Amino acid sequence: MTPDQHKAAAAALFDAERSGSQIGLLSRAHPGMGLDDAYAVQAALVKHKRAAGRRVIGWKIGLTSRAMQDALKIDTPDSGVLFDDMLFADGAEVPKGRFIQPRIEAEIAFILHAPLAGADVTREQVLAATGSVAPALEILDTRILRADPETGALRKVTDTIADNAANAGIVLGAQRHDPRATDLRWAGAILKRDGVVEETGLGAGVLDDPATGVVWLVRRLAQYGQGLSAGEVVLSGSFVRPVEAPPGSRFDADFGSFGRVSLSFAPG
């Protein structure tokens, strides 16, 4: 893809989010589209959002589970940017029509109290820069069709990355924990939709340790001369599959002693 094509794709995604009308698969429109192209589109999309007055509050890491990587035939996670308008209070109700096809995941959030950067960052440095960890929900959405209506072809990882890694919202639970006093591999959740258990999982499902995802993110950003800032939130990756969130649904994630977090969607 050319720089102009990156910008055009980003503008189309930005308009799709505002209108609630999905665009076609970028991977079909640009068959040679690679990961660098996808992140270039995402970067152009971030510029659109900043120009519209949105403020960056952190990052999300996705595709951290072996199952999701196998499904998309990749061997690496992906990342997207969190903005201030994505933050919902614990127990909040998402307004009708806010998202197109929302889904919910349960994750562990890292809240930084110090900057973090460098291609050789270690797990210990990640933990040292983390002021606390918290239970969280991520809202996923897609501004790109999940499947091409003509060919049936499914979205590829390049589509997802370009679409800000399907990032749409974040809910933080009230509880805060010292990351070095908690075995995050065993911090898990029971995710219920409308009172029915839909998914369960453990932090170990995220690259064997949620902190490993943050290490990956910092090292990836270092390739572009970037890093994480104090005060930013990092969603370290889901350890459950995404659960569809139709209008009128309610989600409750029970992380045991680690905490709880909930969210509901207004009726349609």
mmCIF file of C-alpha atoms in Angstrom:
data_model
loop_
_atom_site.group_PDB
_atom_site.id
_atom_site.type_symbol
_atom_site.label_atom_id
_atom_site.label_comp_id
_atom_site.label_asym_id
_atom_site.label_seq_id
_atom_site.Cartn_x
_atom_site.Cartn_y
_atom_site.Cartn_z
ATOM 1 C CA MET A 1 0.000 0.000 0.000
ATOM 2 C CA THR A 2 1.081 3.565 -0.605
ATOM 3 C CA PRO A 3 1.022 6.332 2.021
ATOM 4 C CA ASP A 4 -2.018 7.813 0.300
ATOM 5 C CA GLN A 5 -3.789 4.462 0.516
ATOM 6 C CA HIS A 6 -2.950 4.270 4.231
ATOM 7 C CA LYS A 7 -4.532 7.688 4.759
ATOM 8 C CA ALA A 8 -7.598 6.841 2.696
ATOM 9 C CA ALA A 9 -8.194 3.613 4.613
ATOM 10 C CA ALA A 10 -7.823 5.438 7.937
ATOM 11 C CA ALA A 11 -10.304 8.114 6.865
ATOM 12 C CA ALA A 12 -12.803 5.423 5.849
ATOM 13 C CA LEU A 13 -12.434 3.695 9.232
ATOM 14 C CA PHE A 14 -12.858 6.972 11.090
ATOM 15 C CA ASP A 15 -16.042 7.718 9.143
ATOM 16 C CA ALA A 16 -17.312 4.160 9.701
ATOM 17 C CA GLU A 17 -17.017 4.563 13.469
ATOM 18 C CA ARG A 18 -18.905 7.852 13.406
ATOM 19 C CA SER A 19 -21.644 6.611 11.073
ATOM 20 C CA GLY A 20 -21.979 3.093 12.448
ATOM 21 C CA SER A 21 -21.690 1.706 8.913
ATOM 22 C CA GLN A 22 -18.957 -0.856 8.291
ATOM 23 C CA ILE A 23 -16.542 -0.771 5.383
ATOM 24 C CA GLY A 24 -15.355 -3.696 3.272
ATOM 25 C CA LEU A 25 -12.290 -5.798 4.017
ATOM 26 C CA LEU A 26 -9.085 -3.845 3.486
ATOM 27 C CA SER A 27 -7.310 -7.151 2.914
ATOM 28 C CA ARG A 28 -9.514 -7.741 -0.129
ATOM 29 C CA ALA A 29 -9.146 -4.209 -1.475
ATOM 30 C CA HIS A 30 -5.362 -4.438 -0.981
ATOM 31 C CA PRO A 31 -4.350 -8.124 -1.404
ATOM 32 C CA GLY A 32 -0.680 -7.371 -0.749
ATOM 33 C CA MET A 33 -1.387 -5.610 2.535
ATOM 34 C CA GLY A 34 1.151 -6.552 5.225
ATOM 35 C CA LEU A 35 1.532 -5.921 8.943
ATOM 36 C CA ASP A 36 3.527 -2.727 8.356
ATOM 37 C CA ASP A 37 0.708 -1.444 6.149
ATOM 38 C CA ALA A 38 -1.841 -2.327 8.822
ATOM 39 C CA TYR A 39 0.012 -0.432 11.533
ATOM 40 C CA ALA A 40 0.498 2.514 9.147
ATOM 41 C CA VAL A 41 -3.282 2.667 8.651
ATOM 42 C CA GLN A 42 -3.755 2.439 12.424
ATOM 43 C CA ALA A 43 -1.280 5.296 12.976
ATOM 44 C CA ALA A 44 -3.163 7.452 10.463
ATOM 45 C CA LEU A 45 -6.418 6.570 12.225
ATOM 46 C CA VAL A 46 -4.915 7.624 15.569
ATOM 47 C CA LYS A 47 -4.045 11.006 14.001
ATOM 48 C CA HIS A 48 -7.692 11.429 12.974
ATOM 49 C CA LYS A 49 -8.843 10.696 16.508
ATOM 50 C CA ARG A 50 -6.313 13.080 18.063
ATOM 51 C CA ALA A 51 -7.361 15.809 15.641
ATOM 52 C CA ALA A 52 -10.951 15.234 16.754
ATOM 53 C CA GLY A 53 -9.909 16.009 20.334
ATOM 54 C CA ARG A 54 -9.487 12.540 21.747
ATOM 55 C CA ARG A 55 -6.732 11.924 24.286
ATOM 56 C CA VAL A 56 -4.609 8.768 24.473
ATOM 57 C CA ILE A 57 -4.935 6.984 27.844
ATOM 58 C CA GLY A 58 -3.122 3.745 27.066
ATOM 59 C CA TRP A 59 -2.840 0.655 24.922
ATOM 60 C CA LYS A 60 -4.467 -2.706 24.361
ATOM 61 C CA ILE A 61 -2.771 -5.955 23.433
ATOM 62 C CA GLY A 62 -4.681 -8.555 21.471
ATOM 63 C CA LEU A 63 -4.262 -11.989 19.911
ATOM 64 C CA THR A 64 -2.288 -13.201 22.908
ATOM 65 C CA SER A 65 -3.832 -16.673 23.136
ATOM 66 C CA ARG A 66 -2.577 -19.638 21.126
ATOM 67 C CA ALA A 67 -6.119 -20.378 19.923
ATOM 68 C CA MET A 68 -6.600 -16.900 18.431
ATOM 69 C CA GLN A 69 -3.143 -16.901 16.846
ATOM 70 C CA ASP A 70 -3.758 -20.303 15.287
ATOM 71 C CA ALA A 71 -7.139 -19.158 13.973
ATOM 72 C CA LEU A 72 -5.547 -16.175 12.216
ATOM 73 C CA LYS A 73 -2.396 -18.076 11.219
ATOM 74 C CA ILE A 74 -0.025 -15.683 12.979
ATOM 75 C CA ASP A 75 2.535 -16.112 15.739
ATOM 76 C CA THR A 76 2.523 -12.656 17.304
ATOM 77 C CA PRO A 77 0.093 -10.476 19.280
ATOM 78 C CA ASP A 78 -1.207 -7.145 18.008
ATOM 79 C CA SER A 79 -1.812 -3.782 19.663
ATOM 80 C CA GLY A 80 -4.074 -0.752 19.534
ATOM 81 C CA VAL A 81 -4.489 2.618 21.237
ATOM 82 C CA LEU A 82 -6.917 3.444 24.068
ATOM 83 C CA PHE A 83 -8.610 6.865 24.044
ATOM 84 C CA ASP A 84 -10.386 8.773 26.800
ATOM 85 C CA ASP A 85 -13.821 8.379 25.194
ATOM 86 C CA MET A 86 -13.437 4.581 25.421
ATOM 87 C CA LEU A 87 -13.405 4.542 29.230
ATOM 88 C CA PHE A 88 -16.617 3.392 30.917
ATOM 89 C CA ALA A 89 -17.277 3.310 34.653
ATOM 90 C CA ASP A 90 -17.675 -0.029 36.399
ATOM 91 C CA GLY A 91 -21.372 -0.927 36.236
ATOM 92 C CA ALA A 92 -22.131 1.591 33.474
ATOM 93 C CA GLU A 93 -24.718 1.136 30.737
ATOM 94 C CA VAL A 94 -23.495 1.540 27.163
ATOM 95 C CA PRO A 95 -25.909 3.812 25.260
ATOM 96 C CA LYS A 96 -27.979 2.377 22.425
ATOM 97 C CA GLY A 97 -26.176 2.570 19.091
ATOM 98 C CA ARG A 98 -22.754 3.395 20.549
ATOM 99 C CA PHE A 99 -21.139 0.377 18.871
ATOM 100 C CA ILE A 100 -21.731 -1.671 15.722
ATOM 101 C CA GLN A 101 -21.090 -5.316 16.723
ATOM 102 C CA PRO A 102 -19.713 -5.198 20.279
ATOM 103 C CA ARG A 103 -18.158 -8.143 22.062
ATOM 104 C CA ILE A 104 -16.697 -8.463 25.549
ATOM 105 C CA GLU A 105 -13.436 -9.922 26.875
ATOM 106 C CA ALA A 106 -12.062 -10.260 30.425
ATOM 107 C CA GLU A 107 -8.511 -9.054 31.040
ATOM 108 C CA ILE A 108 -5.984 -7.793 33.564
ATOM 109 C CA ALA A 109 -5.126 -4.109 33.247
ATOM 110 C CA PHE A 110 -1.696 -2.684 34.098
ATOM 111 C CA ILE A 111 -1.750 0.902 35.396
ATOM 112 C CA LEU A 112 1.673 2.506 35.045
ATOM 113 C CA HIS A 113 3.216 4.924 37.547
ATOM 114 C CA ALA A 114 6.449 5.333 35.607
ATOM 115 C CA PRO A 115 7.413 5.506 31.921
ATOM 116 C CA LEU A 116 8.532 2.326 30.217
ATOM 117 C CA ALA A 117 10.558 2.026 27.023
ATOM 118 C CA GLY A 118 13.358 0.115 25.344
ATOM 119 C CA ALA A 119 13.971 -2.797 23.028
ATOM 120 C CA ASP A 120 15.498 -4.823 25.859
ATOM 121 C CA VAL A 121 12.841 -4.193 28.508
ATOM 122 C CA THR A 122 12.409 -7.056 30.986
ATOM 123 C CA ARG A 123 9.496 -8.477 32.937
ATOM 124 C CA GLU A 124 10.972 -7.067 36.154
ATOM 125 C CA GLN A 125 11.119 -3.595 34.618
ATOM 126 C CA VAL A 126 7.475 -3.906 33.578
ATOM 127 C CA LEU A 127 6.458 -4.827 37.124
ATOM 128 C CA ALA A 128 8.582 -2.027 38.592
ATOM 129 C CA ALA A 129 6.908 0.558 36.335
ATOM 130 C CA THR A 130 3.421 -0.736 37.161
ATOM 131 C CA GLY A 131 1.720 1.028 40.040
ATOM 132 C CA SER A 132 -1.106 -1.491 40.198
ATOM 133 C CA VAL A 133 -3.043 -4.123 38.293
ATOM 134 C CA ALA A 134 -6.830 -4.318 38.133
ATOM 135 C CA PRO A 135 -9.647 -6.492 36.791
ATOM 136 C CA ALA A 136 -10.993 -5.187 33.510
ATOM 137 C CA LEU A 137 -13.353 -5.734 30.625
ATOM 138 C CA GLU A 138 -12.531 -4.811 27.066
ATOM 139 C CA ILE A 139 -15.217 -3.886 24.562
ATOM 140 C CA LEU A 140 -14.340 -4.973 21.049
ATOM 141 C CA ASP A 141 -16.022 -3.621 17.954
ATOM 142 C CA THR A 142 -15.377 -3.797 14.249
ATOM 143 C CA ARG A 143 -15.636 -0.991 11.765
ATOM 144 C CA ILE A 144 -14.788 -3.546 9.064
ATOM 145 C CA LEU A 145 -17.095 -6.355 7.960
ATOM 146 C CA ARG A 146 -16.333 -9.648 9.652
ATOM 147 C CA ALA A 147 -16.759 -11.451 6.332
ATOM 148 C CA ASP A 148 -16.867 -10.367 2.696
ATOM 149 C CA PRO A 149 -20.472 -10.742 1.442
ATOM 150 C CA GLU A 150 -19.391 -11.788 -2.057
ATOM 151 C CA THR A 151 -16.607 -14.285 -1.380
ATOM 152 C CA GLY A 152 -17.259 -15.241 2.230
ATOM 153 C CA ALA A 153 -13.630 -14.417 3.020
ATOM 154 C CA LEU A 154 -13.097 -13.617 6.697
ATOM 155 C CA ARG A 155 -11.265 -10.645 8.157
ATOM 156 C CA LYS A 156 -7.515 -11.063 8.346
ATOM 157 C CA VAL A 157 -5.192 -9.859 11.057
ATOM 158 C CA THR A 158 -4.255 -6.897 8.842
ATOM 159 C CA ASP A 159 -7.891 -5.779 8.854
ATOM 160 C CA THR A 160 -8.056 -6.037 12.637
ATOM 161 C CA ILE A 161 -4.786 -4.155 13.236
ATOM 162 C CA ALA A 162 -5.751 -1.372 10.841
ATOM 163 C CA ASP A 163 -9.051 -1.057 12.733
ATOM 164 C CA ASN A 164 -7.144 -0.131 15.917
ATOM 165 C CA ALA A 165 -6.972 -3.811 16.870
ATOM 166 C CA ALA A 166 -10.805 -3.899 17.101
ATOM 167 C CA ASN A 167 -10.499 -1.618 20.120
ATOM 168 C CA ALA A 168 -13.659 0.125 21.331
ATOM 169 C CA GLY A 169 -13.914 0.396 25.114
ATOM 170 C CA ILE A 170 -12.490 -0.407 28.538
ATOM 171 C CA VAL A 171 -14.023 -0.899 31.989
ATOM 172 C CA LEU A 172 -11.771 -0.958 35.052
ATOM 173 C CA GLY A 173 -12.842 -2.632 38.265
ATOM 174 C CA ALA A 174 -12.397 -0.710 41.513
ATOM 175 C CA GLN A 175 -9.843 -3.087 43.011
ATOM 176 C CA ARG A 176 -6.114 -2.419 42.762
ATOM 177 C CA HIS A 177 -3.293 -4.873 43.454
ATOM 178 C CA ASP A 178 0.487 -4.839 43.683
ATOM 179 C CA PRO A 179 1.658 -6.723 40.558
ATOM 180 C CA ARG A 180 4.613 -8.182 42.440
ATOM 181 C CA ALA A 181 2.420 -9.502 45.265
ATOM 182 C CA THR A 182 0.004 -11.285 42.928
ATOM 183 C CA ASP A 183 0.615 -14.348 40.787
ATOM 184 C CA LEU A 184 -1.028 -13.007 37.651
ATOM 185 C CA ARG A 185 -0.792 -16.396 35.949
ATOM 186 C CA TRP A 186 -3.438 -17.647 38.401
ATOM 187 C CA ALA A 187 -5.610 -14.521 38.365
ATOM 188 C CA GLY A 188 -8.673 -15.660 36.454
ATOM 189 C CA ALA A 189 -12.287 -14.766 35.829
ATOM 190 C CA ILE A 190 -15.744 -16.214 35.408
ATOM 191 C CA LEU A 191 -17.482 -14.166 32.717
ATOM 192 C CA LYS A 192 -21.286 -14.183 32.784
ATOM 193 C CA ARG A 193 -23.735 -12.738 30.278
ATOM 194 C CA ASP A 194 -27.218 -12.250 31.675
ATOM 195 C CA GLY A 195 -26.340 -14.471 34.616
ATOM 196 C CA VAL A 196 -25.121 -17.380 32.497
ATOM 197 C CA VAL A 197 -21.460 -18.420 32.542
ATOM 198 C CA GLU A 198 -20.110 -17.893 29.030
ATOM 199 C CA GLU A 199 -16.365 -18.158 29.584
ATOM 200 C CA THR A 200 -13.764 -18.899 32.244
ATOM 201 C CA GLY A 201 -10.017 -18.462 32.040
ATOM 202 C CA LEU A 202 -6.713 -17.803 33.770
ATOM 203 C CA GLY A 203 -4.089 -15.126 33.277
ATOM 204 C CA ALA A 204 -1.708 -17.843 32.097
ATOM 205 C CA GLY A 205 -3.732 -17.936 28.875
ATOM 206 C CA VAL A 206 -2.010 -14.663 27.973
ATOM 207 C CA LEU A 207 1.427 -15.783 26.771
ATOM 208 C CA ASP A 208 1.812 -17.772 30.032
ATOM 209 C CA ASP A 209 1.994 -14.485 31.990
ATOM 210 C CA PRO A 210 0.079 -11.215 31.373
ATOM 211 C CA ALA A 211 3.270 -9.235 32.038
ATOM 212 C CA THR A 212 4.803 -10.920 28.977
ATOM 213 C CA GLY A 213 2.297 -9.118 26.781
ATOM 214 C CA VAL A 214 3.422 -5.761 28.162
ATOM 215 C CA VAL A 215 7.045 -6.722 27.488
ATOM 216 C CA TRP A 216 6.094 -7.495 23.877
ATOM 217 C CA LEU A 217 4.287 -4.155 23.506
ATOM 218 C CA VAL A 218 7.175 -2.083 24.855
ATOM 219 C CA ARG A 219 9.664 -3.856 22.599
ATOM 220 C CA ARG A 220 7.406 -3.364 19.563
ATOM 221 C CA LEU A 221 6.989 0.339 20.277
ATOM 222 C CA ALA A 222 10.759 0.682 20.683
ATOM 223 C CA GLN A 223 11.100 -0.151 16.985
ATOM 224 C CA TYR A 224 9.369 3.170 16.270
ATOM 225 C CA GLY A 225 11.149 5.188 18.943
ATOM 226 C CA GLN A 226 8.074 5.083 21.189
ATOM 227 C CA GLY A 227 7.274 3.855 24.672
ATOM 228 C CA LEU A 228 4.667 3.921 27.426
ATOM 229 C CA SER A 229 4.005 6.915 29.680
ATOM 230 C CA ALA A 230 3.300 7.170 33.397
ATOM 231 C CA GLY A 231 -0.438 7.088 34.042
ATOM 232 C CA GLU A 232 -1.247 5.002 30.985
ATOM 233 C CA VAL A 233 -3.360 1.857 31.178
ATOM 234 C CA VAL A 234 -2.384 -1.299 29.307
ATOM 235 C CA LEU A 235 -4.911 -4.051 28.668
ATOM 236 C CA SER A 236 -2.614 -7.049 28.697
ATOM 237 C CA GLY A 237 -4.717 -9.403 26.570
ATOM 238 C CA SER A 238 -7.802 -11.533 26.998
ATOM 239 C CA PHE A 239 -7.749 -14.996 28.531
ATOM 240 C CA VAL A 240 -11.296 -15.767 27.327
ATOM 241 C CA ARG A 241 -12.872 -15.808 23.886
ATOM 242 C CA PRO A 242 -14.874 -12.718 22.860
ATOM 243 C CA VAL A 243 -18.545 -12.928 23.867
ATOM 244 C CA GLU A 244 -21.209 -11.231 21.748
ATOM 245 C CA ALA A 245 -22.910 -8.263 23.445
ATOM 246 C CA PRO A 246 -26.381 -7.730 21.959
ATOM 247 C CA PRO A 247 -28.621 -4.838 23.076
ATOM 248 C CA GLY A 248 -30.044 -5.356 26.554
ATOM 249 C CA SER A 249 -27.289 -7.730 27.702
ATOM 250 C CA ARG A 250 -25.418 -7.497 31.000
ATOM 251 C CA PHE A 251 -21.903 -8.735 31.724
ATOM 252 C CA ASP A 252 -20.394 -9.604 35.103
ATOM 253 C CA ALA A 253 -16.801 -10.751 35.470
ATOM 254 C CA ASP A 254 -15.932 -12.386 38.795
ATOM 255 C CA PHE A 255 -12.160 -12.443 39.327
ATOM 256 C CA GLY A 256 -12.469 -13.951 42.836
ATOM 257 C CA SER A 257 -10.183 -12.256 45.340
ATOM 258 C CA PHE A 258 -8.800 -10.142 42.494
ATOM 259 C CA GLY A 259 -12.115 -8.268 42.166
ATOM 260 C CA ARG A 260 -15.204 -7.858 40.016
ATOM 261 C CA VAL A 261 -16.275 -5.696 37.093
ATOM 262 C CA SER A 262 -19.560 -5.311 35.238
ATOM 263 C CA LEU A 263 -21.156 -3.567 32.265
ATOM 264 C CA SER A 264 -24.532 -3.552 30.562
ATOM 265 C CA PHE A 265 -25.853 -2.513 27.153
ATOM 266 C CA ALA A 266 -29.001 -0.451 26.722
ATOM 267 C CA PRO A 267 -31.947 -2.288 25.152
ATOM 268 C CA GLY A 268 -32.322 -1.923 21.411
#
